[in-house]
XYZ file of C-alpha atoms in Angstrom:
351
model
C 0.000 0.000 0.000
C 1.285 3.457 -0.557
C 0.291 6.811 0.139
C 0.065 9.382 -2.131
C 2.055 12.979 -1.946
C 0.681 16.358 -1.980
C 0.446 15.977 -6.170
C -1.482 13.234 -6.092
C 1.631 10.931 -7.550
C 2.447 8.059 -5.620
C 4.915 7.719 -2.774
C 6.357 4.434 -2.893
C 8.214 3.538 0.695
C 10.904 1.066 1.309
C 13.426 0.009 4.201
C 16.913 -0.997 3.125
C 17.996 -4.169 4.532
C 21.917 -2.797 5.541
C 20.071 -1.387 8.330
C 18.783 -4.705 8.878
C 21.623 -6.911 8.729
C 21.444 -8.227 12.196
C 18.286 -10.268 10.284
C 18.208 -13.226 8.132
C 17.295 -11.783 4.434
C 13.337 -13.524 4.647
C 12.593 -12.184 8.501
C 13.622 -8.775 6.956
C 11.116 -8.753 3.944
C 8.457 -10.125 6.285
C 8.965 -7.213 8.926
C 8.744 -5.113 5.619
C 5.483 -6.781 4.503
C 3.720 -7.213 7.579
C 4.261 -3.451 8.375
C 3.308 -2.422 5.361
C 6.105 -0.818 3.467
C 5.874 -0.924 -0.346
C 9.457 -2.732 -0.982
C 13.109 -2.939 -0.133
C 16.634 -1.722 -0.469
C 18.093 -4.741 -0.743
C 21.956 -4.280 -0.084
C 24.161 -7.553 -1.781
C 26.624 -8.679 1.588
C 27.306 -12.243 2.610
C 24.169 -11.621 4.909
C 21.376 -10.799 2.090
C 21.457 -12.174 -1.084
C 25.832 -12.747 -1.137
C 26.790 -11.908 -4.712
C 29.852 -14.006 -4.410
C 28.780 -17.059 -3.466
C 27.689 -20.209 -5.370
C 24.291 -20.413 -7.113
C 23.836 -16.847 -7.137
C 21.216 -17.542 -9.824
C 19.263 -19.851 -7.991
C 19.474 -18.376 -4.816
C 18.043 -14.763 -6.680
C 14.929 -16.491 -8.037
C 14.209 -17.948 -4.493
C 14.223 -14.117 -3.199
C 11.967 -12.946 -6.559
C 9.676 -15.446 -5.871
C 9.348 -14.215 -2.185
C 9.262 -10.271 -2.968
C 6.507 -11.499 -5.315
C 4.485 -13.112 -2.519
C 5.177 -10.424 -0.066
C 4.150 -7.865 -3.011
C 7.608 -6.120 -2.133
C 9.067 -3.890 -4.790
C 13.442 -3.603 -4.848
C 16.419 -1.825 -5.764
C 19.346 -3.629 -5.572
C 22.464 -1.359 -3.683
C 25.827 -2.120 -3.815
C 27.239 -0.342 -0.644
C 28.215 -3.601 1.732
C 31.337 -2.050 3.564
C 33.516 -5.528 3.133
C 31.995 -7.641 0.392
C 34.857 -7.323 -1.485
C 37.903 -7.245 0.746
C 37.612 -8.028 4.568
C 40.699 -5.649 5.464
C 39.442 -2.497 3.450
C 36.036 -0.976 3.800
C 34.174 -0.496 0.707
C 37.443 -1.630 -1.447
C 38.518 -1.952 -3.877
C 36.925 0.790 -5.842
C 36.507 1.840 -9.470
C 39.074 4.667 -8.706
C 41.923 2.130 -7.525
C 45.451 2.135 -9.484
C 45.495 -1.398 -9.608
C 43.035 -2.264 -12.648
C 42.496 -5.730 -11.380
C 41.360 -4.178 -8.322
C 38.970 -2.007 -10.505
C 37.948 -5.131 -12.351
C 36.666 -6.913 -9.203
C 34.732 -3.687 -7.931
C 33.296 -3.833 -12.174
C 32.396 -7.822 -11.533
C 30.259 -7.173 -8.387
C 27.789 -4.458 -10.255
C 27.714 -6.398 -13.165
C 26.709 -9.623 -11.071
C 24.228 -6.542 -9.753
C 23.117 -5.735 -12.750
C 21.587 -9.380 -13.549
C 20.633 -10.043 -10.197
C 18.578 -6.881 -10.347
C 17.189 -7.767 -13.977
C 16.271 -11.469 -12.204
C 14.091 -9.450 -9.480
C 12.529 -7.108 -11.600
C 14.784 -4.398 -10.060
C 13.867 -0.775 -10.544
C 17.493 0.250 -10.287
C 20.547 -0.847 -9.308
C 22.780 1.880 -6.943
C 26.338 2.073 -6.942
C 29.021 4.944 -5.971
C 32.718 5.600 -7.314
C 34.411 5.729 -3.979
C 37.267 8.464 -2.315
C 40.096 9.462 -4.021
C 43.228 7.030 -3.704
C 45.962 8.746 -1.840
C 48.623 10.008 -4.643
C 45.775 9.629 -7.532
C 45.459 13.232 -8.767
C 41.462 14.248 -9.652
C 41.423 13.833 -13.580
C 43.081 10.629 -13.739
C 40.541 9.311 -11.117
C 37.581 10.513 -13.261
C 38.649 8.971 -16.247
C 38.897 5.731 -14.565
C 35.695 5.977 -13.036
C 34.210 6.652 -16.414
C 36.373 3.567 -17.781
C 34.996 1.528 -15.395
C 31.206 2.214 -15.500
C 31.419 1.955 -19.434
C 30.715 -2.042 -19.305
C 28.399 -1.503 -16.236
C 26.156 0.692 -18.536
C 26.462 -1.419 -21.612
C 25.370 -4.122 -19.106
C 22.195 -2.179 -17.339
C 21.097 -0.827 -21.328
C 21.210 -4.473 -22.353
C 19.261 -5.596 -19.221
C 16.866 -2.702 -19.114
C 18.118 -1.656 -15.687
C 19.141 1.338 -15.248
C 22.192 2.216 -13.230
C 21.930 4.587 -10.183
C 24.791 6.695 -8.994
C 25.183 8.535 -5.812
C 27.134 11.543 -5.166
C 28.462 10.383 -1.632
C 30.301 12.578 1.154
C 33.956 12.177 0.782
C 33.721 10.595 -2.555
C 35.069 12.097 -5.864
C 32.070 12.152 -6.881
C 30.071 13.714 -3.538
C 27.604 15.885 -5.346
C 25.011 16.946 -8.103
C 27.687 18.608 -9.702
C 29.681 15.457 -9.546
C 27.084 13.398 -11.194
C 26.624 15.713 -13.809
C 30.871 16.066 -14.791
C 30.247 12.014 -14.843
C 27.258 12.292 -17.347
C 28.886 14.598 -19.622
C 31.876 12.859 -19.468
C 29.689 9.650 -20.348
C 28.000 11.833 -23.316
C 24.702 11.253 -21.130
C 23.892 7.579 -21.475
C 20.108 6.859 -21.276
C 20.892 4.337 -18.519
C 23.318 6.523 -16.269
C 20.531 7.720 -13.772
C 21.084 8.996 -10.046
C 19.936 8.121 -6.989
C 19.588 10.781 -4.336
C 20.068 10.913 -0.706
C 17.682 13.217 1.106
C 20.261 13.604 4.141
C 23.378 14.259 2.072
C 21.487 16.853 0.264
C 21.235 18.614 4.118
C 24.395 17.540 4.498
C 26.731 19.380 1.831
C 24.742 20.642 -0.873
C 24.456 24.349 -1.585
C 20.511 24.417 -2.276
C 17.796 23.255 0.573
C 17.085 19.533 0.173
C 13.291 20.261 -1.880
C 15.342 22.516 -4.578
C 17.899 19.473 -5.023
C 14.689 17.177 -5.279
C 13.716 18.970 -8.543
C 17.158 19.658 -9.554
C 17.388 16.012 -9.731
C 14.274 15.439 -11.251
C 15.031 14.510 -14.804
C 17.698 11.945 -13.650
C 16.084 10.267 -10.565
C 16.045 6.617 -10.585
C 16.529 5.949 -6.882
C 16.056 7.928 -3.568
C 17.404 6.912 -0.001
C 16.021 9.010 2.870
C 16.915 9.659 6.479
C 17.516 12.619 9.241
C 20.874 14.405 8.872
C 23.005 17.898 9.849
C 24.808 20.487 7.903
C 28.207 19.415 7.710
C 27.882 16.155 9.649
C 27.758 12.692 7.770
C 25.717 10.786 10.192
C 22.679 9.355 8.933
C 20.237 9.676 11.805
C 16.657 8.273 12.734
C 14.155 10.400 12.040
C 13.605 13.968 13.826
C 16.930 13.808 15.432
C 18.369 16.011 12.853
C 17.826 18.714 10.998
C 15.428 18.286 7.739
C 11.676 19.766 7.104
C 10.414 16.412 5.262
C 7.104 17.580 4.114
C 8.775 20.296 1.429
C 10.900 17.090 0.564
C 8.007 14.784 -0.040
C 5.860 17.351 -1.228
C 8.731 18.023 -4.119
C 9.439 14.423 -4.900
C 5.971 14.003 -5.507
C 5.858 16.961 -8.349
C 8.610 15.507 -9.878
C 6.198 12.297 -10.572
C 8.884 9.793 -9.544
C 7.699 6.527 -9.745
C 10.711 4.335 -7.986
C 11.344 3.566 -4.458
C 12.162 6.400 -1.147
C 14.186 4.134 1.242
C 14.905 4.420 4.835
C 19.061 4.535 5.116
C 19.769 3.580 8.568
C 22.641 1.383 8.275
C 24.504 2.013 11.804
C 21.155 1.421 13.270
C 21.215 -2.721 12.653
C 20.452 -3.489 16.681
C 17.104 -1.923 16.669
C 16.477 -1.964 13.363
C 12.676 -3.383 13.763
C 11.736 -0.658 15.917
C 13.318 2.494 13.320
C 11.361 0.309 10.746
C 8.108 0.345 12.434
C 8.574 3.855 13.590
C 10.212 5.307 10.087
C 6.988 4.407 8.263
C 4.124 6.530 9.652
C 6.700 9.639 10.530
C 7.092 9.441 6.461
C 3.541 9.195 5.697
C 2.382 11.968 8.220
C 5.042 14.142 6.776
C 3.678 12.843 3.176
C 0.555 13.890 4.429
C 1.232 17.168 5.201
C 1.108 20.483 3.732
C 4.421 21.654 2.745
C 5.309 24.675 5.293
C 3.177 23.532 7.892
C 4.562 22.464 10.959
C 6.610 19.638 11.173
C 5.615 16.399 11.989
C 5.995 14.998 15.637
C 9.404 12.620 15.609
C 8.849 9.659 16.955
C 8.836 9.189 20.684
C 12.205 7.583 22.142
C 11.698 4.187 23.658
C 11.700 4.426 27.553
C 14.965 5.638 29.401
C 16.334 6.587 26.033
C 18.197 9.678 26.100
C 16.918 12.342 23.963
C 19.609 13.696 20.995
C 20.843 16.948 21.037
C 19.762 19.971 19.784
C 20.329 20.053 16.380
C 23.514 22.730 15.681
C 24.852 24.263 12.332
C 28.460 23.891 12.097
C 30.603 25.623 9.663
C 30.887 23.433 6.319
C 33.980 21.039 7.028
C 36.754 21.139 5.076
C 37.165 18.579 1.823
C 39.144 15.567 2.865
C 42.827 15.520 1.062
C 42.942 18.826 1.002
C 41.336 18.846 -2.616
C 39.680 21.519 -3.828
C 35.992 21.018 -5.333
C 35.581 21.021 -8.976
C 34.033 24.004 -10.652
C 30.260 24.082 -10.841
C 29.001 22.652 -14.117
C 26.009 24.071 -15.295
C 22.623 23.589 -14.259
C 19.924 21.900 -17.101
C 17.593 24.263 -18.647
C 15.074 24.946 -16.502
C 16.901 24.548 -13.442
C 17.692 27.367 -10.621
C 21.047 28.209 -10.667
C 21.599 30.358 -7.358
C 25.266 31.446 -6.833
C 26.630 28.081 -4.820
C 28.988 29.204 -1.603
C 32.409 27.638 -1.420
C 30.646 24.359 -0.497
C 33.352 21.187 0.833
C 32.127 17.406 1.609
C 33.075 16.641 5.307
C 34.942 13.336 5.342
C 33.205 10.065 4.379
C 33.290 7.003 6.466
C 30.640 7.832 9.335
C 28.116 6.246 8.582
C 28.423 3.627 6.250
């Protein structure tokens, strides 16, 4: 069941299983079910759905049977921290100077490009990773455009298409970023983006709403949660920062028909309860009228300590020392206020 935005267009609600991982991969899609959300974020890890082991094939038509039965939509996300490598979080990346690193990084989201085909994926999300110490910012583009080439070839051939995030800390941490990567690309139909509602608060020059429609023409996935200026912590909701109805309200104009997942994944212990809890805060804020007041957060279990007041911290300083690549310019249409000096605070806390 979903509930519909301000527009009228549909607001489709998942729960992404990496902040479920303390939960075998069928418990998690029941919770989903039985509270009602309207599919899944359904991170590949040795936990859920383990791209690398054998009878991957077999093993993804068991779980599209079961999203079937459940009536669960998915996106398939390829952000497990040590899938790859148990010694490097997130490694290797597409940005790594060893190309048989690369390659290995460019096997997983191919394997997620056909598991995602096999489940009757709406997208499948991926993101280039932080600059390698010593790598200077050109020669890391170029091999993050080398290395998505046979990704897209894959998704156009599958009729998937392939979401990337602009991620704190990454080379490629904002709209801007994705757009340098499109261009570079020369705009492939199946290079889409997926946007994060709390890094949007958390390092982007326009309010979260104005990035919604920025994104608009692009948007193939969209991964929500509470977050700070300046502070990469992705937070339950109410404990940060963000007015949600102007957010929802926007997405809905836009007429985006994919999934809005809950991204809670340091939040794996009581990952149930943020489930049951993230699901009506969403829908009251669906529910109501952009600049009225904000929904009620929900209330914090007993003896819980409240968070602190939310604070606005000066915008950190870009990790490396690198400076941020020029603005790009906007599509047609699109506002185009002057953008402050904006730098990504440093990735790693939350994922």
């Amino acid at each position: 069941m979903n509930r519909r935005g301000p527009s009228g267009a549909p607001l489709r609600l998942g729960y992404g299983t990496n902040g479920l991982a303390d939960l075998r991969l069928d418990d998690a899609l029941a919770l989903l079910a039985d509270l009602g959300y309207d599919g899944v974020g359904l991170t590949l890890d040795h936990m859920h759905l383990d791209p690398l082991a054998p009878l991957l094939g077999a093993r993804t038509r068991r779980v599209a049977h079961r999203l079937q039965a459940l009536g669960l939509r998915v996106t398939v996300e390829t952000g497990a921290r040590y899938v790859l490598d148990p010694r490097r979080k997130h490694g290797p990346t597409l940005l790594d100077a060893d190309p048989d690193d690369r390659a290995r990084r460019i096997d997983l989201l191919l394997r997620a490009v056909r598991v995602a085909a096999d489940l009757g994926a709406h997208a499948v999300h991926c993101f280039s990773g932080i600059l390698p110490p010593g790598t200077d910012e050109d020669t890391a583009w170029k091999r993050l455009a080398d290395s998505l080439t046979p990704v897209l070839d894959a998704a156009a051939a599958a009729g998937v298409p392939l979401a990337v995030e602009p991620e704190p800390g990454h080379l490629l941490a904002t709209l801007d970023d994705f757009h340098r990567l499109r261009r570079a690309l020369g705009d492939p139909a199946h290079l889409g983006l997926t946007l994060d509602i709390g890094h949007c608060q958390c390092l982007e020059p326009l309010p979260p709403a104005d990035c919604v429609r920025r994104a608009a023409p692009w948007l193939k996935h969209v991964q929500i949660e509470d977050m700070r200026r300046g502070v990469h912590d992705h937070l339950p909701f109410g404990e940060g920062e963000i007015d949600f109805p102007p957010v929802l309200a926007a997405l809905a104009a836009t007429g985006y028909q994919g999934l809005t997942v809950v991204e809670l994944p340091r939040h794996s212990h009581a990952g149930p309860r943020h489930a049951a809890e993230s699901l009506p805060f969403l829908r009251a804020a669906a529910a109501h009228p952009a600049g009225a007041a904000r929904p009620a957060a929900p209330a914090p279990p007993a003896g819980a300590a409240h968070p602190p007041a939310p604070t606005h911290p000066a915008t950190p300083a870009h990790p490396e020392g690198r400076a941020h690549p020029a603005t790009p310019a906007d599509p047609p249409g699109a506002a185009h206020p002057a953008a402050p000096g904006t730098r990504a605070p440093r990735e790693g806390s939350t994922r």
